[in-house]
Amino acid sequence: MTMTTITTTLLTLVELPYAYDALEPYISAETLHFHHDKHYATYVAKLGELTEGTQYATMPLEKIVLSSDGAIFNNAAQAWNHVFYFDSLAPRAKHHPTGELRKAIDKDFGSLEKLKERMTAMSLSLFGSGWVWLASDHDGQLYIIPKANAGTPLTDGLIPLLCIDVWEHAYYIDYRNSRKDAVENIWKVVNWAKVEERYDEIK
Ligand code: MN
């Protein structure tokens, strides 16, 4: 068993894996400039300040997430979550999972449509800022997990497969107050090939 690991050191700003306008019209270039270059970059910079001269300074990001709390956890987890989020989306992405992941989705949720409905509903019912995750345990069982603020299923010992960022900064420029429209459109740019790759690494 292996885990998807983001091994970047904490001071490394990971570039967006596609052009800023690549996800239009669902996510605008303006949103991605703010989301990546301002919000995500600020978490990385803040983490650098908070960890300078501490035991965390040379740790891989994922290890910091698993071993810290308070402000260091919040900034480390937000840095990790954002790299994972940007990497979960793609232009002209594979729209439907196949293979083992598809079998697991059908077994655990009934169908892909039901999985999307449940993740969308949880995104709408999550109060305030947070993330809705699709995650797996080490046996391949799938879970949908809402987390407030910087929360991540990594701290539950689960393996993240996909996440929806429901912080207002993820959608407010494009969708204003309509989290519903934002989340429904996210499905158009989810890169199921990447989600499958993460799932296939578990077994
Ligand atoms: Mn965000």
XYZ file of N, CA and C and ligand atoms in Angstrom:
610
model
N 0.836 -1.197 0.000
C 0.000 0.000 0.000
C 0.876 1.254 0.000
N 0.506 2.172 -0.830
C 1.215 3.453 -0.847
C 0.195 4.554 -0.684
N 0.690 5.694 -0.309
C -0.211 6.840 -0.170
C 0.203 7.934 -1.123
N -0.779 8.638 -1.612
C -0.481 9.820 -2.408
C 0.209 10.811 -1.479
N 1.405 11.177 -1.830
C 2.154 12.047 -0.941
C 2.581 13.301 -1.664
N 2.300 14.406 -1.058
C 2.811 15.654 -1.602
C 4.099 15.933 -0.849
N 5.211 15.730 -1.519
C 6.497 15.726 -0.836
C 7.192 17.087 -0.891
N 6.530 18.040 -1.504
C 7.153 19.346 -1.601
C 7.518 19.890 -0.228
N 8.636 20.569 -0.153
C 8.965 21.212 1.110
C 8.052 22.417 1.282
N 7.909 22.844 2.511
C 6.833 23.784 2.789
C 7.019 25.158 2.165
N 8.247 25.525 1.856
C 8.439 26.859 1.282
C 8.257 26.886 -0.225
N 7.990 25.713 -0.791
C 7.823 25.660 -2.240
C 6.386 25.990 -2.618
N 6.257 26.975 -3.468
C 4.949 27.289 -4.001
C 4.760 26.425 -5.245
N 3.764 25.557 -5.214
C 3.524 24.674 -6.353
C 2.719 25.433 -7.399
N 3.219 25.427 -8.614
C 2.525 26.167 -9.673
C 1.204 25.509 -10.043
N 0.304 26.307 -10.539
C -0.960 25.787 -11.040
C -0.641 24.824 -12.195
N -1.253 23.617 -12.196
C -0.870 22.630 -13.216
C -1.512 22.852 -14.589
N -2.116 24.023 -14.792
C -2.712 24.363 -16.103
C -2.749 25.883 -16.186
N -3.110 26.398 -17.346
C -3.181 27.855 -17.510
C -4.299 28.434 -16.645
N -4.152 29.684 -16.262
C -5.150 30.314 -15.387
C -6.552 30.343 -16.013
N -6.605 30.433 -17.344
C -7.926 30.492 -17.986
C -8.411 29.118 -18.464
N -7.692 28.074 -18.085
C -7.976 26.736 -18.632
C -9.324 26.167 -18.187
N -9.834 26.624 -17.033
C -11.079 26.037 -16.514
C -12.302 26.906 -16.816
N -12.082 27.943 -17.618
C -13.235 28.769 -18.010
C -14.152 27.963 -18.915
N -15.456 28.178 -18.888
C -16.148 29.237 -18.156
C -16.543 28.853 -16.722
N -16.141 27.687 -16.268
C -16.628 27.217 -14.956
C -15.892 27.877 -13.794
N -14.572 28.071 -13.971
C -13.777 28.805 -12.992
C -12.934 29.806 -13.781
N -13.088 31.075 -13.466
C -12.432 32.107 -14.279
C -10.950 32.241 -13.965
N -10.230 32.855 -14.900
C -8.810 33.160 -14.680
C -8.659 34.087 -13.477
N -9.593 35.021 -13.322
C -9.500 35.943 -12.183
C -9.595 35.172 -10.860
N -10.540 34.247 -10.792
C -10.651 33.425 -9.575
C -9.359 32.661 -9.324
N -8.800 32.051 -10.356
C -7.588 31.248 -10.138
C -6.380 32.105 -9.793
N -6.332 33.318 -10.344
C -5.242 34.216 -9.941
C -5.345 34.542 -8.453
N -6.537 34.852 -7.988
C -6.700 35.139 -6.557
C -6.518 33.882 -5.717
N -7.139 32.796 -6.170
C -7.137 31.578 -5.361
C -5.723 31.001 -5.224
N -5.016 30.914 -6.330
C -3.663 30.348 -6.297
C -2.621 31.377 -5.831
N -2.614 32.536 -6.463
C -1.508 33.490 -6.239
C -1.659 34.281 -4.944
N -2.878 34.387 -4.442
C -3.097 35.150 -3.199
C -3.428 34.214 -2.025
N -4.530 33.491 -2.114
C -4.948 32.673 -0.965
C -3.958 31.531 -0.684
N -3.766 30.679 -1.670
C -2.833 29.547 -1.466
C -1.426 30.054 -1.156
N -0.957 31.028 -1.918
C 0.412 31.526 -1.711
C 0.580 32.114 -0.311
N -0.477 32.716 0.213
C -0.396 33.294 1.559
C -0.261 32.209 2.623
N -0.975 31.090 2.439
C -0.822 29.976 3.390
C 0.627 29.474 3.395
N 1.206 29.368 2.206
C 2.588 28.883 2.097
C 3.553 29.870 2.764
N 3.357 31.157 2.493
C 4.246 32.174 3.072
C 4.115 32.213 4.595
N 2.881 32.154 5.060
C 2.619 32.202 6.496
C 3.228 30.977 7.190
N 3.091 29.838 6.542
C 3.663 28.617 7.103
C 5.181 28.746 7.226
N 5.792 29.356 6.219
C 7.237 29.578 6.265
C 7.629 30.430 7.467
N 6.851 31.491 7.703
C 7.136 32.375 8.849
C 6.967 31.631 10.171
N 5.870 30.875 10.273
C 5.545 30.204 11.539
C 6.514 29.093 11.886
N 7.102 28.473 10.871
C 7.922 27.282 11.126
C 9.416 27.579 11.114
N 9.787 28.792 10.751
C 11.211 29.131 10.663
C 11.903 28.843 11.998
N 12.968 28.066 11.927
C 13.737 27.763 13.127
C 13.110 26.720 14.032
N 12.016 26.100 13.604
C 11.375 25.066 14.424
C 11.648 23.684 13.834
N 11.178 22.659 14.550
C 11.319 21.272 14.074
C 10.589 21.052 12.740
N 9.635 21.918 12.437
C 8.832 21.732 11.227
C 9.518 22.243 9.966
N 10.567 23.035 10.160
C 11.150 23.764 9.025
C 11.614 22.861 7.882
N 12.032 21.649 8.212
C 12.551 20.773 7.154
C 11.650 19.562 6.893
N 10.467 19.577 7.499
C 9.550 18.431 7.346
C 8.792 18.496 6.034
N 8.493 17.329 5.443
C 7.564 17.338 4.306
C 6.202 17.867 4.770
N 5.533 18.516 3.864
C 4.269 19.177 4.206
C 3.266 18.225 4.868
N 3.149 17.035 4.301
C 2.165 16.087 4.835
C 2.474 15.710 6.291
N 3.749 15.628 6.611
C 4.131 15.281 7.979
C 3.796 16.427 8.938
N 3.931 17.641 8.463
C 3.549 18.782 9.306
C 2.050 18.720 9.599
N 1.265 18.437 8.549
C -0.189 18.341 8.728
C -0.529 17.306 9.793
N 0.189 16.202 9.771
C -0.129 15.096 10.680
C 0.430 15.287 12.087
N 1.315 16.252 12.271
C 1.962 16.346 13.584
C 1.867 17.722 14.230
N 1.052 18.614 13.668
C 0.965 19.963 14.235
C -0.467 20.274 14.647
N -0.628 21.397 15.297
C -1.979 21.897 15.566
C -1.944 23.423 15.517
N -3.070 24.043 15.815
C -3.116 25.501 15.846
C -2.781 26.133 14.508
N -2.100 27.258 14.538
C -1.839 28.039 13.326
C -0.951 27.279 12.344
N 0.001 26.517 12.851
C 0.864 25.762 11.936
C 0.045 24.716 11.194
N -0.815 23.987 11.930
C -1.696 23.022 11.251
C -2.578 23.725 10.220
N -3.198 24.810 10.605
C -4.130 25.487 9.697
C -3.456 25.891 8.389
N -2.273 26.468 8.483
C -1.588 26.915 7.265
C -0.995 25.751 6.483
N -0.486 24.745 7.177
C 0.064 23.563 6.493
C -1.047 22.795 5.779
N -2.149 22.581 6.474
C -3.253 21.828 5.867
C -3.845 22.609 4.697
N -3.976 23.915 4.849
C -4.498 24.700 3.732
C -3.544 24.668 2.537
N -2.243 24.682 2.786
C -1.281 24.571 1.686
C -1.435 23.209 0.999
N -1.493 22.160 1.798
C -1.655 20.794 1.236
C -2.976 20.674 0.473
N -4.045 21.115 1.116
C -5.377 20.976 0.512
C -5.465 21.689 -0.839
N -4.846 22.853 -0.927
C -4.947 23.609 -2.180
C -4.160 22.968 -3.313
N -2.970 22.437 -3.026
C -2.217 21.736 -4.074
C -3.051 20.555 -4.582
N -3.657 19.852 -3.636
C -4.474 18.681 -3.970
C -5.713 19.087 -4.770
N -6.317 20.175 -4.357
C -7.523 20.681 -5.046
C -7.215 21.084 -6.484
N -6.190 21.925 -6.660
C -5.866 22.370 -8.026
C -5.524 21.169 -8.904
N -4.886 20.180 -8.301
C -4.466 19.003 -9.047
C -5.623 18.038 -9.307
N -6.782 18.294 -8.707
C -7.967 17.449 -8.913
C -8.809 17.921 -10.086
N -8.463 19.083 -10.610
C -9.242 19.686 -11.691
C -8.389 19.726 -12.958
N -9.050 19.787 -14.099
C -8.308 19.897 -15.358
C -9.272 20.307 -16.459
N -8.753 20.989 -17.471
C -9.589 21.291 -18.635
C -9.773 20.024 -19.463
N -10.872 19.892 -20.114
C -11.152 18.716 -20.953
C -10.804 17.427 -20.210
N -11.241 17.373 -18.951
C -10.887 16.231 -18.108
C -11.730 15.014 -18.449
N -11.281 13.864 -17.954
C -12.075 12.638 -18.074
C -13.319 12.789 -17.195
N -14.495 12.730 -17.804
C -15.716 13.098 -17.084
C -16.312 11.997 -16.216
N -15.922 10.757 -16.477
C -16.495 9.645 -15.707
C -15.390 8.704 -15.265
N -15.412 8.309 -13.999
C -14.424 7.330 -13.572
C -14.751 5.957 -14.156
N -13.719 5.163 -14.355
C -13.907 3.784 -14.815
C -13.092 2.878 -13.884
N -13.010 1.622 -14.237
C -12.136 0.690 -13.513
C -12.542 0.457 -12.068
N -11.527 0.230 -11.229
C -11.776 -0.111 -9.830
C -12.509 1.000 -9.076
N -12.166 2.242 -9.381
C -12.832 3.352 -8.687
C -14.320 3.373 -9.012
N -14.653 3.156 -10.283
C -16.062 3.150 -10.657
C -16.815 2.031 -9.942
N -16.174 0.872 -9.854
C -16.813 -0.250 -9.140
C -17.054 0.114 -7.675
N -16.067 0.749 -7.057
C -16.204 1.116 -5.641
C -17.291 2.176 -5.458
N -17.368 3.131 -6.379
C -18.407 4.167 -6.293
C -19.786 3.520 -6.409
N -19.936 2.613 -7.364
C -21.235 1.949 -7.543
C -21.593 1.126 -6.302
N -20.606 0.479 -5.720
C -20.848 -0.357 -4.533
C -21.204 0.502 -3.306
N -20.455 1.587 -3.104
C -20.609 2.354 -1.864
C -21.680 3.442 -1.930
N -21.992 3.912 -3.144
C -22.960 5.020 -3.255
C -24.123 4.718 -4.201
N -24.050 3.633 -4.955
C -25.144 3.306 -5.877
C -24.815 3.679 -7.306
N -24.279 4.891 -7.491
C -23.926 5.339 -8.839
C -23.075 6.605 -8.737
N -22.465 6.974 -9.847
C -21.690 8.215 -9.881
C -22.599 9.412 -9.613
N -23.799 9.386 -10.192
C -24.728 10.500 -9.976
C -25.070 10.655 -8.494
N -25.266 9.536 -7.807
C -25.583 9.607 -6.376
C -24.400 10.149 -5.571
N -23.201 9.746 -5.945
C -22.014 10.279 -5.269
C -21.960 11.800 -5.444
N -22.149 12.257 -6.679
C -22.113 13.706 -6.943
C -23.206 14.434 -6.162
N -24.403 13.848 -6.152
C -25.512 14.463 -5.407
C -25.178 14.595 -3.931
N -24.592 13.539 -3.364
C -24.286 13.575 -1.929
C -23.174 14.562 -1.615
N -22.135 14.607 -2.472
C -21.055 15.566 -2.222
C -21.552 17.001 -2.415
N -22.427 17.191 -3.405
C -22.988 18.522 -3.631
C -23.839 18.936 -2.431
N -24.696 18.026 -1.966
C -25.556 18.333 -0.817
C -24.727 18.645 0.423
N -23.666 17.899 0.645
C -22.821 18.175 1.814
C -22.094 19.501 1.668
N -21.732 19.850 0.453
C -21.082 21.153 0.221
C -22.026 22.295 0.582
N -23.305 22.090 0.285
C -24.285 23.148 0.558
C -24.643 23.216 2.029
N -24.591 22.081 2.720
C -24.990 22.089 4.131
C -23.826 22.384 5.073
N -22.603 22.395 4.543
C -21.463 22.706 5.406
C -21.523 24.189 5.777
N -21.599 24.458 7.064
C -21.760 25.842 7.513
C -20.400 26.529 7.543
N -20.323 27.692 6.911
C -19.071 28.445 6.939
C -18.062 27.908 5.938
N -16.788 27.976 6.288
C -15.720 27.596 5.370
C -15.280 26.166 5.598
N -14.890 25.509 4.527
C -14.396 24.152 4.687
C -14.227 23.434 3.369
N -14.192 22.118 3.472
C -13.920 21.243 2.330
C -14.832 20.029 2.416
N -15.253 19.524 1.261
C -15.944 18.239 1.224
C -15.050 17.268 0.459
N -14.752 16.170 1.102
C -13.766 15.217 0.585
C -14.394 13.892 0.182
N -13.857 13.310 -0.873
C -14.036 11.885 -1.138
C -12.720 11.242 -0.714
N -12.817 10.263 0.165
C -11.606 9.624 0.677
C -11.816 8.127 0.743
N -10.721 7.415 0.886
C -10.772 5.949 0.954
C -10.006 5.469 2.179
N -10.450 4.347 2.722
C -9.596 3.723 3.739
C -8.608 2.800 3.017
N -7.783 2.099 3.770
C -6.734 1.299 3.139
C -7.272 0.027 2.490
N -8.550 -0.268 2.714
C -9.183 -1.408 2.045
C -9.976 -0.989 0.808
N -9.968 0.299 0.498
C -10.667 0.752 -0.694
C -12.107 1.171 -0.476
N -12.559 1.135 0.782
C -13.916 1.606 1.106
C -13.944 3.135 0.993
N -14.968 3.664 0.327
C -15.051 5.113 0.095
C -15.900 5.813 1.157
N -15.540 7.051 1.427
C -16.285 7.879 2.376
C -16.393 9.294 1.840
N -17.512 9.953 2.117
C -17.639 11.393 1.856
C -17.518 12.078 3.205
N -16.584 13.007 3.295
C -16.281 13.599 4.594
C -16.253 15.121 4.521
N -17.216 15.783 5.164
C -17.152 17.241 5.241
C -16.207 17.656 6.366
N -15.416 18.682 6.117
C -14.485 19.165 7.134
C -14.550 20.684 7.200
N -14.603 21.224 8.391
C -14.611 22.676 8.547
C -13.193 23.228 8.397
N -13.132 24.466 7.986
C -11.868 25.229 7.935
C -10.788 24.516 7.130
N -9.666 24.139 7.777
C -8.556 23.514 7.045
C -8.594 21.997 7.111
N -9.694 21.427 7.580
C -9.756 19.995 7.856
C -9.444 19.106 6.663
N -8.847 17.972 6.951
C -8.462 17.003 5.916
C -8.634 15.586 6.444
N -9.042 14.650 5.599
C -9.169 13.252 6.048
C -7.830 12.596 6.357
N -6.724 13.254 6.012
C -5.406 12.705 6.374
C -5.319 12.456 7.874
N -5.919 13.362 8.653
C -5.822 13.240 10.112
C -6.743 12.147 10.661
N -7.614 11.597 9.803
C -8.447 10.460 10.198
C -7.808 9.145 9.752
N -6.613 9.228 9.179
C -5.960 8.025 8.661
C -6.528 7.571 7.331
N -7.271 8.454 6.669
C -7.858 8.109 5.374
C -7.033 8.712 4.240
N -7.278 8.211 3.047
C -6.520 8.647 1.876
C -7.418 9.546 1.013
N -7.067 10.809 0.881
C -7.892 11.725 0.086
C -7.862 11.362 -1.398
N -9.041 11.437 -2.024
C -9.131 11.154 -3.459
C -9.560 12.378 -4.254
N -10.406 13.207 -3.637
C -10.966 14.364 -4.343
C -11.482 15.329 -3.286
N -11.412 16.634 -3.579
C -11.988 17.580 -2.631
C -12.674 18.725 -3.357
N -13.676 19.253 -2.700
C -14.350 20.464 -3.170
C -14.060 21.554 -2.144
N -13.480 22.639 -2.608
C -13.189 23.781 -1.737
C -14.467 24.612 -1.648
N -15.058 24.671 -0.454
C -16.281 25.458 -0.315
C -16.054 26.749 0.475
N -14.790 27.158 0.608
C -14.533 28.502 1.124
C -15.085 29.504 0.104
N -15.623 30.598 0.579
C -16.172 31.593 -0.362
C -15.124 32.069 -1.369
N -13.859 32.135 -0.942
C -12.835 32.636 -1.871
C -12.701 31.760 -3.117
N -13.191 30.521 -3.037
C -13.089 29.609 -4.181
C -14.091 29.948 -5.277
N -15.153 30.675 -4.911
C -16.216 30.874 -5.912
C -16.819 32.271 -5.951
N -16.496 33.121 -4.991
C -17.268 34.361 -4.868
C -17.153 35.291 -6.084
N -15.986 35.338 -6.714
C -15.818 36.210 -7.886
C -16.744 35.767 -9.023
N -16.815 34.469 -9.235
C -17.597 33.941 -10.364
C -19.068 33.732 -10.037
N -19.349 33.341 -8.817
C -20.718 32.906 -8.492
C -21.362 33.721 -7.374
N -20.619 34.726 -6.891
C -21.103 35.517 -5.742
C -21.536 34.588 -4.608
N -22.778 34.719 -4.151
C -23.181 33.928 -2.982
C -23.684 32.529 -3.343
N -23.676 32.180 -4.633
C -24.289 30.899 -5.009
C -23.308 29.731 -4.968
N -23.123 29.197 -3.783
C -22.274 28.017 -3.637
C -22.844 26.864 -4.459
N -24.167 26.830 -4.570
C -24.814 25.751 -5.314
C -24.361 25.720 -6.769
N -24.402 26.856 -7.444
C -23.974 26.903 -8.849
C -22.487 26.564 -8.962
N -21.707 27.071 -8.004
C -20.264 26.825 -8.045
C -19.963 25.334 -7.936
N -20.631 24.671 -7.001
C -20.357 23.246 -6.783
C -20.894 22.416 -7.949
N -22.052 22.785 -8.464
C -22.578 22.017 -9.596
C -21.648 22.118 -10.807
N -21.010 23.275 -10.964
C -20.098 23.440 -12.098
C -18.730 22.814 -11.879
N -18.368 22.623 -10.615
C -17.083 21.958 -10.329
C -17.021 20.592 -11.014
N -18.170 19.906 -11.028
C -18.181 18.555 -11.614
C -17.757 18.561 -13.073
N -17.891 19.712 -13.726
C -17.519 19.779 -15.154
C -16.017 19.829 -15.354
N -15.273 20.103 -14.294
C -13.816 20.186 -14.437
C -13.056 19.228 -13.500
N -13.791 18.347 -12.827
C -13.100 17.333 -12.011
C -12.367 16.364 -12.943
N -11.118 16.119 -12.622
C -10.297 15.222 -13.430
C -10.361 13.801 -12.873
N -11.330 13.039 -13.366
C -11.535 11.684 -12.826
C -10.341 10.774 -13.089
N -9.565 11.073 -14.116
C -8.365 10.268 -14.364
C -7.404 10.394 -13.177
N -7.306 11.589 -12.622
C -6.440 11.816 -11.462
C -7.002 11.118 -10.223
N -8.320 11.178 -10.048
C -8.946 10.538 -8.886
C -8.735 9.021 -8.955
N -8.902 8.476 -10.154
C -8.646 7.033 -10.354
C -7.203 6.674 -10.023
N -6.297 7.512 -10.481
C -4.864 7.267 -10.236
C -4.591 7.194 -8.727
N -5.192 8.119 -7.989
C -5.011 8.124 -6.528
C -5.591 6.863 -5.908
N -6.757 6.459 -6.403
C -7.410 5.261 -5.848
C -6.602 4.010 -6.172
N -6.099 3.933 -7.398
C -5.345 2.744 -7.807
C -4.027 2.607 -7.053
N -3.513 3.709 -6.509
C -2.274 3.633 -5.736
C -2.481 2.976 -4.364
N -3.729 2.894 -3.917
C -3.992 2.387 -2.560
C -3.742 0.896 -2.466
N -4.115 0.163 -3.530
C -4.055 -1.306 -3.415
C -2.766 -1.895 -3.992
Mn -9.348 27.767 -1.282
